[in-house]
Coordinates of C-alpha atoms in Angstrom, one line a residue:
M213 CA 190.9 156.2 205.4
T214 CA 191.1 152.4 204.8
I215 CA 190.2 151.4 201.2
T216 CA 187.0 149.3 201.1
Y217 CA 186.9 146.6 198.5
K218 CA 183.7 145.1 197.2
S219 CA 185.4 142.0 195.7
R220 CA 188.8 140.4 195.5
N221 CA 189.0 141.4 191.9
E222 CA 189.6 145.0 193.0
V223 CA 192.6 144.1 195.2
P224 CA 196.0 144.6 193.6
E225 CA 197.7 141.3 192.7
Q226 CA 200.7 142.1 194.8
E227 CA 198.5 142.2 197.9
K228 CA 196.9 138.8 197.2
W229 CA 198.2 135.2 197.8
N230 CA 199.6 133.3 194.9
L231 CA 198.1 129.9 195.6
E232 CA 199.7 128.6 192.4
D233 CA 202.9 128.2 194.5
I234 CA 201.1 125.1 195.9
Y235 CA 199.0 123.9 192.9
A236 CA 198.8 125.4 189.4
D237 CA 195.2 124.4 189.2
I238 CA 192.5 122.2 190.7
G239 CA 193.5 119.4 188.3
K240 CA 196.9 119.1 190.1
W241 CA 195.1 119.1 193.4
D242 CA 192.9 116.2 192.2
E243 CA 196.0 114.3 191.0
D244 CA 197.5 114.5 194.5
Y245 CA 194.2 113.5 196.1
H246 CA 194.0 110.3 194.1
Q247 CA 197.7 109.6 194.7
I248 CA 197.1 110.0 198.5
E249 CA 194.2 107.5 198.2
Q250 CA 196.5 105.0 196.6
M251 CA 199.3 105.5 199.2
N252 CA 196.8 105.2 202.0
E253 CA 195.7 101.8 200.7
K254 CA 199.4 100.7 200.8
L255 CA 199.6 102.0 204.4
K256 CA 196.8 99.6 205.4
D257 CA 198.9 96.7 204.1
F258 CA 201.4 97.3 206.9
D259 CA 198.7 96.4 209.5
G260 CA 200.0 93.2 211.0
A261 CA 203.0 93.1 208.7
I262 CA 205.7 95.0 210.6
H263 CA 208.1 92.4 212.0
D264 CA 211.5 94.0 211.8
G265 CA 213.4 97.2 211.3
S266 CA 213.1 97.2 207.5
S267 CA 209.3 96.9 207.4
L268 CA 209.0 99.5 210.2
F269 CA 211.1 101.9 208.2
Q270 CA 209.2 101.3 205.0
Y271 CA 205.9 102.1 206.8
L272 CA 207.2 105.3 208.4
K273 CA 208.8 106.5 205.2
L274 CA 205.5 106.0 203.3
K275 CA 203.6 107.7 206.0
E276 CA 205.8 110.7 206.0
D277 CA 205.7 110.9 202.1
L278 CA 201.9 110.8 202.3
S279 CA 201.9 113.5 205.0
F280 CA 204.0 115.8 202.9
I281 CA 201.5 115.7 200.0
F282 CA 198.4 115.8 202.2
N283 CA 199.6 118.9 204.1
K284 CA 199.9 120.7 200.8
L285 CA 196.5 119.4 199.7
Y286 CA 194.8 120.4 202.9
A287 CA 196.6 123.8 203.1
Y288 CA 195.4 124.7 199.6
A289 CA 191.8 123.8 200.3
M290 CA 191.8 125.8 203.6
L291 CA 193.6 128.8 202.2
K292 CA 191.3 129.0 199.2
G293 CA 188.2 128.6 201.4
D294 CA 189.4 131.3 203.8
L295 CA 189.6 133.8 201.0
D296 CA 185.9 133.5 200.5
T297 CA 183.9 131.4 203.0
R298 CA 180.9 131.5 200.6
D299 CA 182.9 129.8 197.8
T300 CA 181.1 126.4 197.4
E301 CA 183.9 124.9 195.3
A302 CA 186.4 125.7 198.0
Q303 CA 184.1 124.3 200.7
S304 CA 183.9 121.1 198.6
L305 CA 187.6 120.8 198.6
I306 CA 187.8 121.3 202.3
D307 CA 185.1 118.7 202.9
R308 CA 187.0 116.2 200.6
A309 CA 190.3 116.9 202.4
K310 CA 188.7 116.4 205.8
S311 CA 187.1 113.1 204.7
L312 CA 190.5 112.0 203.4
S313 CA 192.1 113.0 206.7
V314 CA 189.7 110.6 208.5
K315 CA 190.6 107.8 206.1
I316 CA 194.3 108.4 206.7
S317 CA 193.8 108.4 210.4
A318 CA 191.9 105.2 210.2
A319 CA 194.6 103.5 208.1
N320 CA 197.2 104.5 210.6
S321 CA 195.2 103.8 213.8
F322 CA 196.8 100.3 214.1
F323 CA 200.3 101.7 214.5
M324 CA 200.4 103.3 217.9
P325 CA 198.9 100.2 219.7
Y326 CA 201.4 98.1 217.7
L327 CA 204.4 100.2 218.6
L328 CA 203.5 100.3 222.3
S329 CA 203.0 96.5 222.3
L330 CA 206.7 96.2 221.6
E331 CA 209.3 96.0 224.4
E332 CA 211.5 99.1 224.3
E333 CA 214.5 96.7 223.9
T334 CA 213.0 95.3 220.7
L335 CA 212.5 98.7 219.3
H336 CA 216.2 99.5 219.9
E337 CA 217.1 96.3 218.1
Y338 CA 215.0 97.4 215.1
I339 CA 216.7 100.8 215.1
A340 CA 220.2 99.2 215.3
A341 CA 219.4 96.9 212.4
E342 CA 217.9 99.5 210.0
K343 CA 220.0 102.7 209.5
G344 CA 217.0 104.6 208.0
L345 CA 215.3 104.4 211.4
D346 CA 217.8 106.9 212.9
Y347 CA 215.7 109.6 211.3
F348 CA 212.6 108.5 213.2
K349 CA 214.4 107.4 216.4
E350 CA 213.5 110.3 218.7
D351 CA 209.8 110.3 217.7
L352 CA 209.6 106.5 218.2
L353 CA 211.1 106.6 221.7
D354 CA 209.0 109.6 222.7
S355 CA 205.9 107.6 221.7
F356 CA 206.4 105.4 224.8
R357 CA 205.3 108.4 226.9
Y358 CA 201.8 107.8 225.6
K359 CA 201.8 104.1 226.5
S360 CA 199.1 104.4 229.2
H361 CA 197.0 106.7 227.0
V362 CA 196.7 104.6 223.9
L363 CA 193.8 102.2 223.5
S364 CA 193.5 98.8 221.8
K365 CA 193.8 98.5 218.0
E366 CA 190.0 98.2 217.7
Q367 CA 189.3 101.1 220.0
E368 CA 191.8 103.3 218.3
G369 CA 190.1 102.4 215.0
I370 CA 186.7 103.5 216.3
L371 CA 188.1 106.8 217.7
S372 CA 189.7 107.6 214.4
Q373 CA 186.4 107.0 212.5
M374 CA 184.8 109.5 214.9
G375 CA 187.3 112.2 214.2
E376 CA 185.1 114.1 211.7
A377 CA 182.1 113.9 214.0
L378 CA 184.1 115.2 217.0
S379 CA 185.1 118.2 215.0
V380 CA 181.5 119.2 214.2
P381 CA 181.1 121.8 217.1
S382 CA 184.2 123.7 216.0
H383 CA 183.1 123.5 212.3
V384 CA 179.6 124.7 213.1
F385 CA 180.9 127.7 215.1
G386 CA 183.3 128.6 212.3
M387 CA 180.4 128.7 209.8
I388 CA 178.2 130.7 212.1
N389 CA 181.0 133.1 213.0
N390 CA 182.5 133.6 209.5
A391 CA 179.9 132.9 206.9
D392 CA 176.4 133.3 208.4
I393 CA 176.6 135.9 211.2
K394 CA 175.1 139.3 210.4
F395 CA 175.9 142.2 212.6
G396 CA 173.6 145.1 213.3
E397 CA 173.7 148.5 211.6
V398 CA 175.8 151.5 212.5
T399 CA 175.5 155.1 211.4
G400 CA 178.0 156.2 208.6
E401 CA 179.8 159.5 208.3
N402 CA 176.9 161.0 206.2
G403 CA 174.2 159.6 208.5
E404 CA 173.5 156.5 206.3
K405 CA 173.0 153.1 207.9
L406 CA 175.7 150.5 207.2
E407 CA 176.0 146.9 208.2
L408 CA 178.8 146.6 210.7
T409 CA 181.9 144.5 209.8
R410 CA 184.6 143.2 212.1
G411 CA 187.1 145.5 210.5
M412 CA 184.8 148.5 211.0
Y413 CA 184.1 147.5 214.6
A414 CA 187.8 147.4 215.5
K415 CA 188.2 151.0 214.2
I416 CA 185.0 152.3 215.7
M417 CA 186.0 151.0 219.2
E418 CA 188.9 153.4 219.0
D419 CA 186.7 156.3 218.0
E420 CA 186.6 159.3 220.4
D421 CA 182.8 159.6 219.9
R422 CA 181.3 157.5 222.7
D423 CA 177.9 157.3 221.1
K424 CA 179.5 155.7 218.0
R425 CA 181.3 153.2 220.2
R426 CA 178.1 152.3 222.1
E427 CA 176.2 151.9 218.9
A428 CA 178.9 149.6 217.4
Y429 CA 179.2 147.6 220.6
K430 CA 175.5 146.9 220.7
A431 CA 175.4 146.1 216.9
Y432 CA 178.4 143.8 217.3
Y433 CA 177.0 141.7 220.1
Q434 CA 173.5 141.7 218.7
P435 CA 173.8 138.4 216.8
Y436 CA 175.8 136.7 219.6
V437 CA 173.1 137.5 222.1
Q438 CA 170.4 136.3 219.6
L439 CA 172.3 133.0 218.9
K440 CA 173.5 132.5 222.5
N441 CA 171.8 129.1 222.9
S442 CA 173.1 127.7 219.6
I443 CA 176.6 128.9 220.2
A444 CA 176.5 127.6 223.8
A445 CA 175.5 124.2 222.4
T446 CA 178.5 124.2 220.1
L447 CA 180.9 125.3 222.8
S448 CA 179.4 122.8 225.3
G449 CA 179.8 120.1 222.7
A450 CA 183.4 121.0 222.0
I451 CA 184.3 121.0 225.8
K452 CA 182.4 117.7 226.5
N453 CA 184.1 116.0 223.5
N454 CA 187.5 117.0 224.8
A455 CA 186.7 116.0 228.4
T456 CA 185.3 112.7 227.3
T457 CA 188.3 111.9 225.0
A458 CA 190.7 112.7 227.9
K459 CA 188.8 110.3 230.1
I460 CA 188.7 107.6 227.5
R461 CA 192.5 107.9 227.1
Q462 CA 193.0 107.8 230.9
Y463 CA 194.4 111.3 231.4
P464 CA 193.9 112.6 234.9
S465 CA 192.1 115.6 233.4
A466 CA 191.4 117.4 230.1
L467 CA 193.9 120.1 231.1
E468 CA 196.7 117.5 231.5
K469 CA 195.8 115.9 228.2
G470 CA 196.1 119.4 226.6
L471 CA 199.6 119.9 228.2
F472 CA 200.9 116.4 227.6
G473 CA 202.2 116.8 224.1
D474 CA 204.4 119.8 224.9
R475 CA 205.5 118.1 228.2
V476 CA 204.3 121.1 230.1
P477 CA 203.6 120.4 233.8
K478 CA 200.1 121.3 235.1
D479 CA 201.9 123.5 237.6
V480 CA 203.1 125.8 234.8
Y481 CA 199.5 126.5 233.8
E482 CA 198.2 127.0 237.3
N483 CA 201.2 129.1 238.3
L484 CA 200.5 131.4 235.4
I485 CA 196.9 132.0 236.6
T486 CA 197.9 132.3 240.3
T487 CA 200.9 134.6 239.8
T488 CA 198.9 136.9 237.5
K489 CA 196.0 137.2 240.0
Q490 CA 198.5 138.0 242.8
H491 CA 199.8 140.9 240.7
I492 CA 196.5 142.2 239.3
A493 CA 196.5 145.5 241.2
P494 CA 198.3 147.5 238.4
L495 CA 195.6 146.5 235.9
H496 CA 192.9 147.7 238.3
Q497 CA 194.9 150.9 238.8
Y498 CA 195.0 151.3 235.0
M499 CA 191.2 151.0 234.8
K500 CA 191.0 153.9 237.3
I501 CA 193.4 156.0 235.2
R502 CA 191.3 155.2 232.1
K503 CA 188.1 156.3 233.7
K504 CA 189.7 159.5 235.0
K505 CA 191.4 160.4 231.7
L506 CA 188.1 159.8 229.8
Q507 CA 186.3 162.0 232.4
L508 CA 183.6 159.3 232.8
D509 CA 181.1 158.8 235.6
E510 CA 181.0 155.1 234.5
L511 CA 183.6 153.1 232.7
R512 CA 182.0 150.6 230.3
A513 CA 183.3 147.8 228.1
Y514 CA 183.1 150.0 225.0
D515 CA 185.4 152.5 226.7
M516 CA 188.3 150.0 226.9
S517 CA 189.9 150.5 223.4
V518 CA 189.6 154.2 222.8
P519 CA 193.0 155.9 223.1
L520 CA 193.3 158.1 226.2
V521 CA 195.1 160.8 224.2
S522 CA 192.8 162.8 221.9
G523 CA 193.8 164.1 218.5
V524 CA 196.4 161.5 217.8
K525 CA 194.5 159.1 215.7
R526 CA 197.2 157.5 213.6
V527 CA 196.4 156.6 209.9
I528 CA 199.1 154.1 208.7
P529 CA 198.7 152.9 205.1
Y530 CA 199.8 149.4 204.4
E531 CA 203.0 150.4 202.5
E532 CA 204.0 152.7 205.4
A533 CA 203.2 149.9 207.9
F534 CA 205.4 147.4 206.1
A535 CA 208.3 149.9 205.9
T536 CA 207.9 150.7 209.6
M537 CA 208.0 147.0 210.5
C538 CA 211.3 146.5 208.6
S539 CA 212.9 149.4 210.4
A540 CA 211.6 148.3 213.8
L541 CA 213.0 144.7 213.4
Q542 CA 216.5 145.7 212.3
P543 CA 217.9 144.6 215.7
L544 CA 217.2 141.0 214.5
G545 CA 219.8 141.3 211.7
E546 CA 220.1 141.7 208.0
D547 CA 219.1 138.1 207.1
Y548 CA 215.8 138.6 209.0
S549 CA 215.1 141.8 207.0
K550 CA 215.7 140.0 203.7
I551 CA 213.1 137.4 204.6
L552 CA 210.5 140.1 205.3
H553 CA 211.0 141.7 201.9
E554 CA 210.7 138.2 200.3
F555 CA 207.3 137.8 202.0
K556 CA 206.0 141.0 200.3
N557 CA 207.6 140.6 196.9
A558 CA 206.7 136.9 196.5
R559 CA 203.1 137.4 197.7
Y560 CA 203.1 135.5 200.9
L561 CA 200.7 138.0 202.4
D562 CA 196.9 138.4 201.6
V563 CA 196.4 141.9 202.8
R564 CA 192.8 143.3 202.4
E565 CA 189.4 142.7 204.0
T566 CA 187.0 141.6 201.3
P567 CA 183.4 140.2 201.5
G568 CA 183.3 136.6 202.8
K569 CA 186.9 136.5 203.7
R570 CA 187.8 134.8 207.0
S571 CA 188.1 137.3 209.8
G572 CA 191.2 137.9 211.9
A573 CA 194.8 137.0 210.9
Y574 CA 197.0 134.0 210.9
N575 CA 200.2 132.4 209.5
L576 CA 200.2 129.0 207.9
G577 CA 203.6 127.4 207.1
V578 CA 203.4 124.9 204.2
Y579 CA 206.4 122.7 204.3
G580 CA 208.2 122.5 201.0
V581 CA 206.4 125.7 199.7
H582 CA 206.5 128.7 202.0
P583 CA 204.4 130.5 204.7
Y584 CA 201.1 132.1 203.9
I585 CA 199.9 135.0 206.0
L586 CA 196.3 136.1 206.1
L587 CA 195.5 139.7 207.1
N588 CA 192.4 142.0 207.1
H589 CA 194.4 145.2 207.1
Q590 CA 192.9 148.4 208.3
D591 CA 195.1 151.5 208.2
N592 CA 195.6 151.8 211.9
L593 CA 198.1 151.0 214.7
D594 CA 196.4 147.7 215.5
S595 CA 196.9 146.5 211.9
L596 CA 200.6 147.5 212.0
F597 CA 201.0 145.4 215.2
T598 CA 199.1 142.5 213.5
L599 CA 201.4 142.7 210.5
V600 CA 204.5 142.5 212.7
H601 CA 202.9 139.7 214.8
E602 CA 202.1 137.5 211.9
C603 CA 205.4 138.1 210.1
G604 CA 207.0 136.9 213.3
H605 CA 205.2 133.6 212.9
G606 CA 206.0 133.6 209.2
V607 CA 209.8 133.9 209.7
H608 CA 209.6 131.2 212.4
S609 CA 207.9 128.9 209.9
K610 CA 210.3 129.7 207.1
L611 CA 213.5 129.3 209.2
S612 CA 212.3 126.1 210.9
S613 CA 211.3 124.6 207.5
Q614 CA 214.7 125.7 206.0
Y615 CA 216.9 124.2 208.8
Q616 CA 214.8 121.3 210.1
P617 CA 213.8 118.0 208.3
Q618 CA 210.1 117.5 207.8
I619 CA 209.8 115.5 211.0
T620 CA 210.9 118.4 213.3
A621 CA 210.0 121.4 211.1
R622 CA 206.6 122.1 212.6
Y623 CA 207.1 124.0 215.9
S624 CA 204.8 123.8 218.9
I625 CA 202.1 126.5 219.4
F626 CA 203.6 126.9 222.8
V627 CA 206.8 128.5 221.3
A628 CA 205.0 130.1 218.3
E629 CA 203.8 133.1 220.3
V630 CA 207.3 133.9 221.4
A631 CA 208.4 134.7 217.8
S632 CA 205.4 136.9 217.1
T633 CA 205.5 138.8 220.4
V634 CA 209.2 139.6 220.3
N635 CA 208.4 141.5 217.1
E636 CA 205.7 143.4 218.8
V637 CA 207.9 144.4 221.7
L638 CA 210.6 145.6 219.2
L639 CA 208.0 147.6 217.3
I640 CA 206.7 149.5 220.3
N641 CA 210.2 150.2 221.4
Y642 CA 211.1 151.6 218.0
L643 CA 207.9 153.7 217.8
L644 CA 208.5 155.2 221.3
N645 CA 212.2 155.9 220.6
N646 CA 211.6 157.6 217.3
E647 CA 208.7 159.8 218.3
K648 CA 209.6 163.3 219.5
D649 CA 206.0 164.6 220.1
E650 CA 205.3 163.9 223.8
K651 CA 201.6 163.7 223.1
V652 CA 202.2 160.9 220.5
R653 CA 204.6 159.1 222.9
Y654 CA 201.8 159.2 225.5
Y655 CA 199.5 157.7 222.9
L656 CA 202.0 154.9 222.1
L657 CA 202.6 154.1 225.7
N658 CA 198.8 153.9 226.2
H659 CA 198.7 151.5 223.2
F660 CA 201.5 149.3 224.7
I661 CA 199.6 149.0 227.9
D662 CA 196.4 148.1 226.1
Q663 CA 198.3 145.6 224.0
Y664 CA 199.8 144.1 227.2
K665 CA 196.3 143.9 228.6
G666 CA 195.0 142.1 225.6
T667 CA 197.9 139.7 224.9
F668 CA 198.6 138.8 228.5
F669 CA 195.8 139.5 231.1
T670 CA 192.9 138.8 228.8
Q671 CA 194.5 135.5 227.6
V672 CA 195.1 134.4 231.2
M673 CA 191.4 135.2 231.9
F674 CA 190.5 133.0 228.9
A675 CA 192.8 130.3 230.2
E676 CA 191.0 130.3 233.5
F677 CA 187.6 130.2 231.8
E678 CA 188.7 127.0 229.9
K679 CA 190.0 125.4 233.1
I680 CA 186.7 126.1 235.0
T681 CA 184.4 124.9 232.2
H682 CA 186.4 121.7 231.5
E683 CA 186.4 120.9 235.2
M684 CA 182.6 121.4 235.2
A685 CA 182.2 119.0 232.3
E686 CA 184.4 116.4 234.1
K687 CA 182.0 116.7 237.1
G688 CA 178.9 116.3 234.9
M689 CA 177.7 119.9 235.6
P690 CA 175.5 121.6 233.0
L691 CA 177.2 123.8 230.4
N692 CA 174.7 126.2 228.8
A693 CA 174.4 129.9 228.0
E694 CA 173.5 130.7 231.6
A695 CA 176.5 128.8 233.0
F696 CA 178.9 130.4 230.5
N697 CA 177.5 133.8 231.2
S698 CA 177.9 133.4 234.9
I699 CA 181.6 132.2 234.7
Y700 CA 182.6 134.8 232.1
E701 CA 181.0 137.7 234.0
S702 CA 182.7 136.7 237.3
L703 CA 186.1 136.4 235.7
F704 CA 185.7 139.7 233.8
R705 CA 185.0 141.5 237.1
E706 CA 187.9 139.8 238.9
Y707 CA 190.4 140.7 236.2
N708 CA 189.2 144.2 235.3
G709 CA 188.2 145.4 238.7
D710 CA 185.3 147.3 240.2
E711 CA 185.7 150.4 238.0
V712 CA 183.9 148.7 235.0
V713 CA 180.1 149.1 234.9
F714 CA 178.6 146.1 233.1
D715 CA 176.3 146.3 230.1
D716 CA 174.3 143.1 229.6
E717 CA 176.5 142.2 226.6
V718 CA 179.7 141.8 228.6
K719 CA 178.7 138.4 230.0
Y720 CA 178.3 137.0 226.4
G721 CA 182.0 137.6 225.7
W722 CA 182.6 133.8 225.6
S723 CA 180.4 133.4 222.6
R724 CA 182.7 135.1 220.1
I725 CA 186.0 133.5 221.0
P726 CA 187.2 131.0 218.3
H727 CA 190.2 129.9 220.4
F728 CA 187.9 128.1 222.9
Y729 CA 187.4 125.5 220.2
R730 CA 191.1 124.7 220.5
P731 CA 191.3 123.7 224.1
F732 CA 194.1 125.0 226.3
Y733 CA 195.7 127.1 223.6
V734 CA 195.2 130.7 224.7
Y735 CA 197.5 130.4 227.8
K736 CA 200.4 130.1 225.3
Y737 CA 199.9 133.7 224.3
A738 CA 200.6 134.8 227.9
T739 CA 203.6 132.5 228.3
G740 CA 204.8 133.6 224.9
Y741 CA 204.4 137.3 225.9
T742 CA 206.3 136.7 229.1
S743 CA 209.2 135.0 227.3
A744 CA 209.2 137.7 224.6
I745 CA 209.5 140.6 227.0
H746 CA 212.6 138.9 228.5
L747 CA 214.2 138.2 225.1
A748 CA 213.4 141.5 223.4
T749 CA 214.7 143.4 226.4
R750 CA 218.1 141.6 226.2
I751 CA 218.3 141.9 222.4
L752 CA 217.6 145.7 222.6
A753 CA 220.3 146.0 225.2
G754 CA 222.8 144.6 222.6
D755 CA 223.2 141.2 224.1
Q756 CA 224.6 139.3 221.1
D757 CA 224.6 135.9 222.8
T758 CA 220.8 136.3 223.3
L759 CA 220.3 137.4 219.7
K760 CA 222.3 134.4 218.5
S761 CA 220.4 132.0 220.7
Y762 CA 217.1 133.5 219.7
I763 CA 217.8 133.1 215.9
E764 CA 218.8 129.5 216.6
F765 CA 215.5 129.1 218.5
L766 CA 213.7 130.3 215.4
K767 CA 215.5 127.6 213.4
S768 CA 214.8 124.8 215.9
G769 CA 211.2 123.8 215.0
S770 CA 210.3 121.0 217.4
S771 CA 213.8 119.6 217.7
D772 CA 213.3 119.7 221.5
Y773 CA 210.4 120.2 223.9
P774 CA 209.2 123.8 224.2
L775 CA 210.3 124.5 227.7
E776 CA 213.8 123.1 226.9
L777 CA 214.0 125.3 223.7
L778 CA 213.2 128.4 225.8
K779 CA 215.7 127.5 228.5
K780 CA 218.4 127.6 225.8
T781 CA 217.5 131.3 225.3
G782 CA 217.6 132.0 229.0
V783 CA 213.8 131.7 229.8
D784 CA 212.7 129.2 232.4
L785 CA 209.0 129.0 232.6
T786 CA 209.0 126.2 235.2
T787 CA 209.6 129.1 237.7
S788 CA 207.4 132.1 238.4
A789 CA 210.4 134.5 237.8
P790 CA 209.7 135.3 234.1
I791 CA 206.0 135.9 234.9
E792 CA 206.8 138.1 237.9
S793 CA 209.4 140.0 235.8
S794 CA 206.9 140.6 233.0
L795 CA 204.2 141.8 235.5
A796 CA 206.8 144.1 237.1
K797 CA 207.3 145.6 233.6
F798 CA 203.6 146.2 233.3
S799 CA 203.5 147.9 236.7
D800 CA 206.3 150.2 235.6
L801 CA 204.4 151.1 232.4
V802 CA 201.3 152.0 234.3
E803 CA 203.3 154.0 236.8
E804 CA 205.1 155.9 234.0
F805 CA 201.8 156.5 232.2
S806 CA 200.1 157.9 235.3
K807 CA 202.9 160.5 235.6
M808 CA 203.0 161.7 232.0

């Protein structure tokens, strides 16, 4: 059974982050804060004073130096705050860092209008005259793509000042979802009443006792239903802010604004949704199998996660999970394995769920330091997959920081999900190949299908929800709890089929999704999964060229556009072929599962 900790003091040091790798104490953080303030004042002096290659280089160098320090400063505040969202000192650091971010944005707001006021020929002359500008050349020239979307100097200044206000909906939802929300009660093993936690919920939804699942499901959604109007207001605010900003910047739509930075055509997004819905039948078939295997008259939302094989409830302690991960990822080579052990030994992972700690899991790469990985580990199969997933991000961060200069070290979210999902595919392959018990293999195949459903189909459904709601905002249509419920329920039915009987809570699914506050992000899970299936399959087949190109991909950061980086590994997402191939794999899995 998973160990429950009442405070962080009970957690072994080896399973907690060492934030001293960033700052030894708050005093050092304060020193950097004041240094950034001074540097930021110097940045302001460049407004109207860049007239040649030398002054342009001096400005860009100072800006990058400031960015290096600020990223550490902000990361420390965020990481410290996420360890206990009730920590008022940490919240104060986050607030100060956010205020400083607005000041930095304001100080730099003059630059893009200035740069785009230049003739491209003039910029080339500056670069030719100042050797130091070679480092910034690609970024400078790429900025001209934004020419029609950058406003006047005065307008950019106003928008930068509004940055903190525009982030309020996301911040409010974060506080509701992580600090303030209280779930209902569930019945413990001895009949006692316990307040539900997210970690408990994930485990209970896999419990074979349907009454327990129903109880947890109702308790989990209770606060979301109660707060539906407040959360709808935050989500509506976030969507409208995004749609309005897109309009102000003269993008054809909020979607195209969201895709512009990665240079992803709108067709790629729409093709993902269209192709998935054209091949949705195997998912509907799986729902029929699930209903039949569970011997239910009605399949409900709280029946979606319980394993279809009884008596194979896997308890996987953290140490065992880490060892399994290292074995499963051996096909990626010895150097990859060494990095994984470094993560554990040097305390890059914060492992345990504790009161007030941010829910979920993530990786944050801090350039010049190392990656930090947040977990809320439960001793089950899902947590093993989460560990493998986040370490994929972590290795990607470490290698990109190691092999790329600061300017190209931070990779796009678009390619991030490839690194994490390749690891998941390698893990499930390892588990299936090393399990002799047919019942357990059946259980693992079931888990792979459910993982596929969550990482691919559910994310495509979320992507369509975002597309519809943003289009409504652009047309001035009302966005409230009733509208969100209607859209979400309709999509849920379309993707999951007619076998599912709806409890009232289903339609409130939108209210608990943090990713909706990062517009047009979730589709990247699906494209990442598609790419990962392709790459992992070839690596497992012993294709050394693919392995080599994949490791180079992990070292590439943002040295090229995401679609181009993937093309170098053999994945072309401008066609429907990778998506169709991935969906064919899912169809095969469902077919195999139905025969076992």
